[in-house]
Amino acid sequence: MLNYVAHRLLVMIPTLIVISILVFIIIQLPPGDYLTTLVEELRSQGEEISQERIEYYRAEFGFGEPMWKQYLVWASGLLQGDFGYSFEHELPVNEVVGDRMFLTMVVSFTTIIFVYVVSFPIGVYSAVRQYSPGDYALTFVGFIGLATPNFLLALVLMYLANQWFGTSIGGLVSDDFRDAPMSVAKFIDVMGHLWVPVVVIGTSGTAGMIRRLRANLLDELHKQYVVTARAKGVPPKKALVKYPLRMALNPFIADIGNVLPEIISGAAIVSVVLSLETTGPMLLRALQSQDMYLAGSFLMFVALLTVIGNLVSDLALAVLDPRIRLGAEASK
C-alpha cells in the first residue's frame, strides 16, 4: 500500500506539470491578451485607456514576451505560493478567490450532503423493492431529474417564485446583509437562501447516484453468495447489509474524485443564472476577459484537487472492497 501511495504521489508531479502547460496554452489560444480585450471593451463603451497603464502592464506582467517565458514566470510563482495578479479586479489572485471561496464551499458541502442523504435510502429502497409502485414512482422522478438541465430548473424555480410569491430567489444573501460582516443574522439569512441552489445543483447528481446505487445493489443481490446466505437462514437485513450493500457503495466512494474539485469550482452556469456570489461566475468571467493568472491559477487548483480526490477514492475503494488490490498485490 505504501509503495502504491508513493508511486501515485510521484506520478502526480509530471501530471500536474502537463496540466499546467495545457491550461496555459489553452488560455493563450484566443488572439490577443487581456490588454487587447480591455482596450476593445473600453472603446466599445466610448472610453479610452491611458498608454501609461498599457505600458505598465506590458512591462510588469510580460505581455508581448514569448509564451514559454510567460509560462515560466507564472509556474515559478505557483511553486512559491504566488498565484499572480488579477488584471480585471486589480488585486492578487489570492484575495479575489478568497472573497468567494467561503460561500462556494458552503453551497458545495450542503449540496454533497443533500445528494448523499437523499440518494442512499432511495437507491436501497428501489433495489430491495424492485418493480414495486414505489420503485416505479422513484424511477420516474429520477429520470426527470437526469433529463432536466440544472440551469433550466433554476429558471423554472425563479419564475414560479416570482409568480406565486412575488419574490426573487437569486443570490445567497438579502440586500440588507450583502456588505455586512458575518453574523448570526447573516448566517440565518444565507441558510434561508441556500435551499434553492442546493436543490437545483443536487437534483441531477441525486438522480444519477440513485440509478447507479440501485443497479449495483441489484447486481449484488442476484449473486450466488447472497442466494446461499438466504438459503442458510441468514436474516434478510444482515444478508443485505453485510456484503451486498457494502459492495454496492463503490459509486459513492469513487465519486470522491469529483467531489473535491466541485467543492471549490461550484456550478458555474447555475451560479450565473441564480446570481450566486461563488467562484463559478468568477472563473467564467476570467476566461472571457483572458485574465490569465486568475483563470490559470484557479484551474490548476481544481486540477490538484481532482488528482488528490482520485487518489483518496482509490485508497478508500481498496479498504471498502477486498476484491480490489493495489500496487504489487495486483500482480499476484
GROMACS .gro file of C-alpha atoms in nm:
model
  332
    1MET     CA    1   0.000   0.000   0.000
    2LEU     CA    2   0.279   0.244   0.091
    3ASN     CA    3   0.459   0.171  -0.235
    4TYR     CA    4   0.138   0.236  -0.426
    5VAL     CA    5   0.079   0.569  -0.249
    6ALA     CA    6   0.441   0.677  -0.307
    7HIS     CA    7   0.415   0.582  -0.674
    8ARG     CA    8   0.093   0.778  -0.718
    9LEU     CA    9   0.240   1.084  -0.545
   10LEU     CA   10   0.541   1.075  -0.779
   11VAL     CA   11   0.316   1.040  -1.083
   12MET     CA   12   0.119   1.346  -0.969
   13ILE     CA   13   0.420   1.572  -1.033
   14PRO     CA   14   0.453   1.520  -1.412
   15THR     CA   15   0.074   1.503  -1.438
   16LEU     CA   16   0.034   1.848  -1.286
   17ILE     CA   17   0.318   1.986  -1.499
   18VAL     CA   18   0.149   1.864  -1.817
   19ILE     CA   19  -0.186   2.003  -1.698
   20SER     CA   20  -0.028   2.342  -1.621
   21ILE     CA   21   0.122   2.359  -1.972
   22LEU     CA   22  -0.209   2.267  -2.136
   23VAL     CA   23  -0.402   2.515  -1.919
   24PHE     CA   24  -0.165   2.799  -2.004
   25ILE     CA   25  -0.167   2.719  -2.377
   26ILE     CA   26  -0.547   2.694  -2.392
   27ILE     CA   27  -0.592   3.025  -2.210
   28GLN     CA   28  -0.348   3.189  -2.452
   29LEU     CA   29  -0.507   3.041  -2.766
   30PRO     CA   30  -0.758   3.324  -2.831
   31PRO     CA   31  -0.600   3.610  -3.028
   32GLY     CA   32  -0.461   3.897  -2.825
   33ASP     CA   33  -0.436   3.913  -2.448
   34TYR     CA   34  -0.605   4.082  -2.152
   35LEU     CA   35  -0.490   4.427  -2.262
   36THR     CA   36  -0.635   4.375  -2.609
   37THR     CA   37  -0.968   4.266  -2.461
   38LEU     CA   38  -0.970   4.556  -2.214
   39VAL     CA   39  -0.895   4.817  -2.481
   40GLU     CA   40  -1.167   4.682  -2.712
   41GLU     CA   41  -1.425   4.678  -2.430
   42LEU     CA   42  -1.345   5.036  -2.328
   43ARG     CA   43  -1.358   5.158  -2.687
   44SER     CA   44  -1.698   4.993  -2.736
   45GLN     CA   45  -1.819   5.194  -2.434
   46GLY     CA   46  -1.670   5.516  -2.568
   47GLU     CA   47  -1.380   5.522  -2.320
   48GLU     CA   48  -1.005   5.506  -2.359
   49ILE     CA   49  -0.725   5.352  -2.151
   50SER     CA   50  -0.412   5.554  -2.094
   51GLN     CA   51  -0.099   5.446  -2.278
   52GLU     CA   52   0.092   5.463  -1.950
   53ARG     CA   53  -0.132   5.197  -1.799
   54ILE     CA   54  -0.089   4.973  -2.104
   55GLU     CA   55   0.288   5.007  -2.093
   56TYR     CA   56   0.291   4.940  -1.718
   57TYR     CA   57   0.101   4.613  -1.763
   58ARG     CA   58   0.324   4.508  -2.051
   59ALA     CA   59   0.641   4.570  -1.852
   60GLU     CA   60   0.512   4.433  -1.520
   61PHE     CA   61   0.347   4.112  -1.640
   62GLY     CA   62   0.544   4.030  -1.952
   63PHE     CA   63   0.279   4.086  -2.219
   64GLY     CA   64   0.448   4.063  -2.555
   65GLU     CA   65   0.709   3.821  -2.423
   66PRO     CA   66   0.733   3.469  -2.575
   67MET     CA   67   0.471   3.229  -2.440
   68TRP     CA   68   0.729   2.999  -2.283
   69LYS     CA   69   0.877   3.285  -2.084
   70GLN     CA   70   0.533   3.393  -1.958
   71TYR     CA   71   0.464   3.032  -1.858
   72LEU     CA   72   0.788   3.005  -1.662
   73VAL     CA   73   0.708   3.327  -1.472
   74TRP     CA   74   0.360   3.200  -1.386
   75ALA     CA   75   0.473   2.846  -1.296
   76SER     CA   76   0.759   2.966  -1.077
   77GLY     CA   77   0.512   3.188  -0.893
   78LEU     CA   78   0.282   2.891  -0.831
   79LEU     CA   79   0.568   2.695  -0.674
   80GLN     CA   80   0.627   2.986  -0.435
   81GLY     CA   81   0.260   3.021  -0.343
   82ASP     CA   82   0.215   3.333  -0.556
   83PHE     CA   83  -0.089   3.278  -0.780
   84GLY     CA   84  -0.034   3.601  -0.970
   85TYR     CA   85  -0.232   3.921  -1.016
   86SER     CA   86  -0.589   3.959  -1.140
   87PHE     CA   87  -0.586   4.236  -1.400
   88GLU     CA   88  -0.962   4.282  -1.404
   89HIS     CA   89  -1.005   4.302  -1.026
   90GLU     CA   90  -0.667   4.476  -0.979
   91LEU     CA   91  -0.597   4.255  -0.680
   92PRO     CA   92  -0.378   3.950  -0.612
   93VAL     CA   93  -0.549   3.627  -0.714
   94ASN     CA   94  -0.542   3.502  -0.353
   95GLU     CA   95  -0.760   3.793  -0.242
   96VAL     CA   96  -1.003   3.766  -0.533
   97VAL     CA   97  -1.061   3.392  -0.486
   98GLY     CA   98  -1.069   3.413  -0.108
   99ASP     CA   99  -1.366   3.651  -0.111
  100ARG     CA  100  -1.586   3.392  -0.285
  101MET     CA  101  -1.438   3.069  -0.151
  102PHE     CA  102  -1.642   3.056   0.170
  103LEU     CA  103  -1.982   3.082   0.001
  104THR     CA  104  -1.875   2.832  -0.265
  105MET     CA  105  -1.773   2.579  -0.001
  106VAL     CA  106  -2.097   2.630   0.192
  107VAL     CA  107  -2.308   2.568  -0.120
  108SER     CA  108  -2.100   2.270  -0.234
  109PHE     CA  109  -2.077   2.096   0.104
  110THR     CA  110  -2.450   2.133   0.158
  111THR     CA  111  -2.521   2.002  -0.193
  112ILE     CA  112  -2.297   1.699  -0.138
  113ILE     CA  113  -2.472   1.619   0.190
  114PHE     CA  114  -2.809   1.661   0.017
  115VAL     CA  115  -2.710   1.423  -0.265
  116TYR     CA  116  -2.579   1.151  -0.034
  117VAL     CA  117  -2.856   1.173   0.226
  118VAL     CA  118  -3.135   1.164  -0.035
  119SER     CA  119  -2.989   0.916  -0.284
  120PHE     CA  120  -2.871   0.649  -0.039
  121PRO     CA  121  -3.206   0.545   0.117
  122ILE     CA  122  -3.395   0.586  -0.212
  123GLY     CA  123  -3.142   0.375  -0.402
  124VAL     CA  124  -3.154   0.097  -0.142
  125TYR     CA  125  -3.534   0.102  -0.132
  126SER     CA  126  -3.564   0.088  -0.512
  127ALA     CA  127  -3.331  -0.213  -0.527
  128VAL     CA  128  -3.490  -0.406  -0.239
  129ARG     CA  129  -3.845  -0.327  -0.358
  130GLN     CA  130  -3.776  -0.379  -0.727
  131TYR     CA  131  -4.079  -0.328  -0.955
  132SER     CA  132  -4.296  -0.208  -0.668
  133PRO     CA  133  -4.515   0.104  -0.712
  134GLY     CA  134  -4.266   0.299  -0.503
  135ASP     CA  135  -3.980   0.182  -0.726
  136TYR     CA  136  -4.166   0.288  -1.040
  137ALA     CA  137  -4.250   0.629  -0.892
  138LEU     CA  138  -3.895   0.695  -0.772
  139THR     CA  139  -3.751   0.573  -1.104
  140PHE     CA  140  -3.976   0.814  -1.291
  141VAL     CA  141  -3.868   1.104  -1.069
  142GLY     CA  142  -3.504   1.001  -1.118
  143PHE     CA  143  -3.539   1.006  -1.495
  144ILE     CA  144  -3.695   1.352  -1.476
  145GLY     CA  145  -3.400   1.469  -1.266
  146LEU     CA  146  -3.149   1.328  -1.513
  147ALA     CA  147  -3.326   1.475  -1.814
  148THR     CA  148  -3.373   1.827  -1.674
  149PRO     CA  149  -3.071   2.061  -1.708
  150ASN     CA  150  -2.982   2.236  -1.383
  151PHE     CA  151  -2.997   2.584  -1.534
  152LEU     CA  152  -3.346   2.514  -1.672
  153LEU     CA  153  -3.467   2.403  -1.330
  154ALA     CA  154  -3.319   2.722  -1.184
  155LEU     CA  155  -3.509   2.935  -1.436
  156VAL     CA  156  -3.834   2.749  -1.360
  157LEU     CA  157  -3.795   2.798  -0.985
  158MET     CA  158  -3.716   3.167  -1.031
  159TYR     CA  159  -4.027   3.212  -1.245
  160LEU     CA  160  -4.253   3.023  -1.003
  161ALA     CA  161  -4.118   3.212  -0.702
  162ASN     CA  162  -4.183   3.542  -0.876
  163GLN     CA  163  -4.532   3.444  -0.998
  164TRP     CA  164  -4.656   3.273  -0.681
  165PHE     CA  165  -4.482   3.469  -0.407
  166GLY     CA  166  -4.364   3.785  -0.584
  167THR     CA  167  -4.009   3.735  -0.457
  168SER     CA  168  -3.668   3.685  -0.613
  169ILE     CA  169  -3.469   3.378  -0.516
  170GLY     CA  170  -3.145   3.490  -0.676
  171GLY     CA  171  -2.828   3.536  -0.470
  172LEU     CA  172  -2.726   3.391  -0.136
  173VAL     CA  173  -2.790   3.692   0.087
  174SER     CA  174  -3.052   3.963   0.112
  175ASP     CA  175  -2.964   4.318   0.010
  176ASP     CA  176  -2.958   4.425   0.377
  177PHE     CA  177  -2.674   4.181   0.453
  178ARG     CA  178  -2.480   4.200   0.126
  179ASP     CA  179  -2.196   4.418   0.256
  180ALA     CA  180  -2.237   4.336   0.624
  181PRO     CA  181  -1.981   4.125   0.813
  182MET     CA  182  -2.070   3.766   0.901
  183SER     CA  183  -2.305   3.744   1.199
  184VAL     CA  184  -2.575   3.514   1.335
  185ALA     CA  185  -2.844   3.708   1.149
  186LYS     CA  186  -2.649   3.699   0.821
  187PHE     CA  187  -2.579   3.327   0.861
  188ILE     CA  188  -2.950   3.258   0.911
  189ASP     CA  189  -3.024   3.468   0.603
  190VAL     CA  190  -2.772   3.266   0.398
  191MET     CA  191  -2.930   2.941   0.518
  192GLY     CA  192  -3.271   3.071   0.410
  193HIS     CA  193  -3.143   3.134   0.056
  194LEU     CA  194  -2.933   2.819   0.040
  195TRP     CA  195  -3.203   2.559  -0.025
  196VAL     CA  196  -3.274   2.679  -0.381
  197PRO     CA  197  -2.920   2.635  -0.526
  198VAL     CA  198  -2.877   2.313  -0.327
  199VAL     CA  199  -3.192   2.160  -0.478
  200VAL     CA  200  -3.110   2.288  -0.826
  201ILE     CA  201  -2.746   2.175  -0.830
  202GLY     CA  202  -2.810   1.850  -0.644
  203THR     CA  203  -3.105   1.725  -0.850
  204SER     CA  204  -2.913   1.565  -1.136
  205GLY     CA  205  -2.643   1.431  -0.904
  206THR     CA  206  -2.902   1.274  -0.676
  207ALA     CA  207  -3.088   1.115  -0.966
  208GLY     CA  208  -2.769   0.973  -1.115
  209MET     CA  209  -2.649   0.837  -0.781
  210ILE     CA  210  -2.987   0.667  -0.718
  211ARG     CA  211  -2.971   0.490  -1.055
  212ARG     CA  212  -2.613   0.371  -1.001
  213LEU     CA  213  -2.672   0.251  -0.645
  214ARG     CA  214  -2.989   0.069  -0.749
  215ALA     CA  215  -2.818  -0.104  -1.042
  216ASN     CA  216  -2.512  -0.206  -0.838
  217LEU     CA  217  -2.717  -0.334  -0.547
  218LEU     CA  218  -2.949  -0.533  -0.774
  219ASP     CA  219  -2.644  -0.692  -0.935
  220GLU     CA  220  -2.507  -0.794  -0.595
  221LEU     CA  221  -2.841  -0.923  -0.463
  222HIS     CA  222  -2.868  -1.168  -0.752
  223LYS     CA  223  -2.524  -1.318  -0.698
  224GLN     CA  224  -2.478  -1.671  -0.569
  225TYR     CA  225  -2.334  -1.581  -0.229
  226VAL     CA  226  -2.647  -1.383  -0.140
  227VAL     CA  227  -2.874  -1.667  -0.252
  228THR     CA  228  -2.669  -1.910  -0.045
  229ALA     CA  229  -2.683  -1.685   0.261
  230ARG     CA  230  -3.061  -1.663   0.238
  231ALA     CA  231  -3.089  -2.041   0.190
  232LYS     CA  232  -2.890  -2.090   0.511
  233GLY     CA  233  -3.137  -1.874   0.701
  234VAL     CA  234  -2.934  -1.556   0.737
  235PRO     CA  235  -3.173  -1.275   0.840
  236PRO     CA  236  -3.271  -1.057   0.541
  237LYS     CA  237  -3.132  -0.739   0.697
  238LYS     CA  238  -2.794  -0.899   0.770
  239ALA     CA  239  -2.784  -1.060   0.426
  240LEU     CA  240  -2.836  -0.714   0.275
  241VAL     CA  241  -2.602  -0.504   0.487
  242LYS     CA  242  -2.300  -0.728   0.547
  243TYR     CA  243  -2.178  -0.769   0.187
  244PRO     CA  244  -2.417  -0.664  -0.096
  245LEU     CA  245  -2.471  -0.311   0.030
  246ARG     CA  246  -2.104  -0.272   0.109
  247MET     CA  247  -2.006  -0.376  -0.244
  248ALA     CA  248  -2.273  -0.151  -0.397
  249LEU     CA  249  -2.129   0.157  -0.224
  250ASN     CA  250  -1.842   0.176  -0.473
  251PRO     CA  251  -2.004   0.464  -0.671
  252PHE     CA  252  -2.031   0.673  -0.353
  253ILE     CA  253  -1.661   0.624  -0.281
  254ALA     CA  254  -1.548   0.661  -0.641
  255ASP     CA  255  -1.722   1.000  -0.661
  256ILE     CA  256  -1.478   1.145  -0.407
  257GLY     CA  257  -1.251   1.223  -0.702
  258ASN     CA  258  -1.519   1.455  -0.838
  259VAL     CA  259  -1.640   1.589  -0.504
  260LEU     CA  260  -1.320   1.774  -0.406
  261PRO     CA  261  -1.294   1.994  -0.718
  262GLU     CA  262  -1.671   2.055  -0.717
  263ILE     CA  263  -1.643   2.194  -0.364
  264ILE     CA  264  -1.423   2.473  -0.497
  265SER     CA  265  -1.539   2.525  -0.855
  266GLY     CA  266  -1.915   2.519  -0.798
  267ALA     CA  267  -2.176   2.500  -1.074
  268ALA     CA  268  -2.083   2.792  -1.299
  269ILE     CA  269  -2.395   2.810  -1.517
  270VAL     CA  270  -2.638   2.771  -1.225
  271SER     CA  271  -2.443   3.031  -1.029
  272VAL     CA  272  -2.474   3.278  -1.317
  273VAL     CA  273  -2.849   3.214  -1.352
  274LEU     CA  274  -2.914   3.247  -0.978
  275SER     CA  275  -2.663   3.534  -0.930
  276LEU     CA  276  -2.467   3.339  -0.670
  277GLU     CA  277  -2.153   3.504  -0.534
  278THR     CA  278  -1.942   3.191  -0.585
  279THR     CA  279  -1.627   3.112  -0.777
  280GLY     CA  280  -1.805   2.972  -1.085
  281PRO     CA  281  -1.907   3.308  -1.240
  282MET     CA  282  -1.567   3.450  -1.144
  283LEU     CA  283  -1.388   3.178  -1.343
  284LEU     CA  284  -1.622   3.222  -1.639
  285ARG     CA  285  -1.560   3.596  -1.646
  286ALA     CA  286  -1.183   3.543  -1.614
  287LEU     CA  287  -1.185   3.314  -1.917
  288GLN     CA  288  -1.391   3.561  -2.119
  289SER     CA  289  -1.164   3.855  -2.037
  290GLN     CA  290  -0.842   3.649  -2.071
  291ASP     CA  291  -0.745   3.729  -1.712
  292MET     CA  292  -0.487   3.454  -1.748
  293TYR     CA  293  -0.336   3.449  -1.399
  294LEU     CA  294  -0.675   3.430  -1.227
  295ALA     CA  295  -0.815   3.167  -1.466
  296GLY     CA  296  -0.496   2.961  -1.487
  297SER     CA  297  -0.427   2.954  -1.113
  298PHE     CA  298  -0.785   2.862  -1.033
  299LEU     CA  299  -0.789   2.582  -1.292
  300MET     CA  300  -0.462   2.447  -1.155
  301PHE     CA  301  -0.607   2.442  -0.804
  302VAL     CA  302  -0.907   2.247  -0.933
  303ALA     CA  303  -0.673   2.006  -1.116
  304LEU     CA  304  -0.473   1.948  -0.798
  305LEU     CA  305  -0.790   1.869  -0.605
  306THR     CA  306  -0.900   1.630  -0.882
  307VAL     CA  307  -0.573   1.437  -0.867
  308ILE     CA  308  -0.584   1.421  -0.487
  309GLY     CA  309  -0.950   1.321  -0.491
  310ASN     CA  310  -0.882   1.033  -0.729
  311LEU     CA  311  -0.604   0.907  -0.504
  312VAL     CA  312  -0.827   0.925  -0.195
  313SER     CA  313  -1.112   0.747  -0.375
  314ASP     CA  314  -0.880   0.467  -0.494
  315LEU     CA  315  -0.749   0.410  -0.142
  316ALA     CA  316  -1.098   0.419   0.008
  317LEU     CA  317  -1.223   0.169  -0.252
  318ALA     CA  318  -0.939  -0.066  -0.164
  319VAL     CA  319  -1.040  -0.051   0.203
  320LEU     CA  320  -1.412  -0.093   0.128
  321ASP     CA  321  -1.388  -0.367  -0.134
  322PRO     CA  322  -1.147  -0.656  -0.055
  323ARG     CA  323  -1.157  -0.761  -0.421
  324ILE     CA  324  -0.952  -0.453  -0.512
  325ARG     CA  325  -0.574  -0.485  -0.482
  326LEU     CA  326  -0.319  -0.208  -0.522
  327GLY     CA  327   0.041  -0.196  -0.631
  328ALA     CA  328   0.239  -0.521  -0.611
  329GLU     CA  329  -0.061  -0.711  -0.475
  330ALA     CA  330  -0.246  -0.659  -0.802
  331SER     CA  331   0.017  -0.854  -0.999
  332LYS     CA  332  -0.001  -1.163  -0.780
   0.00000   0.00000   0.00000
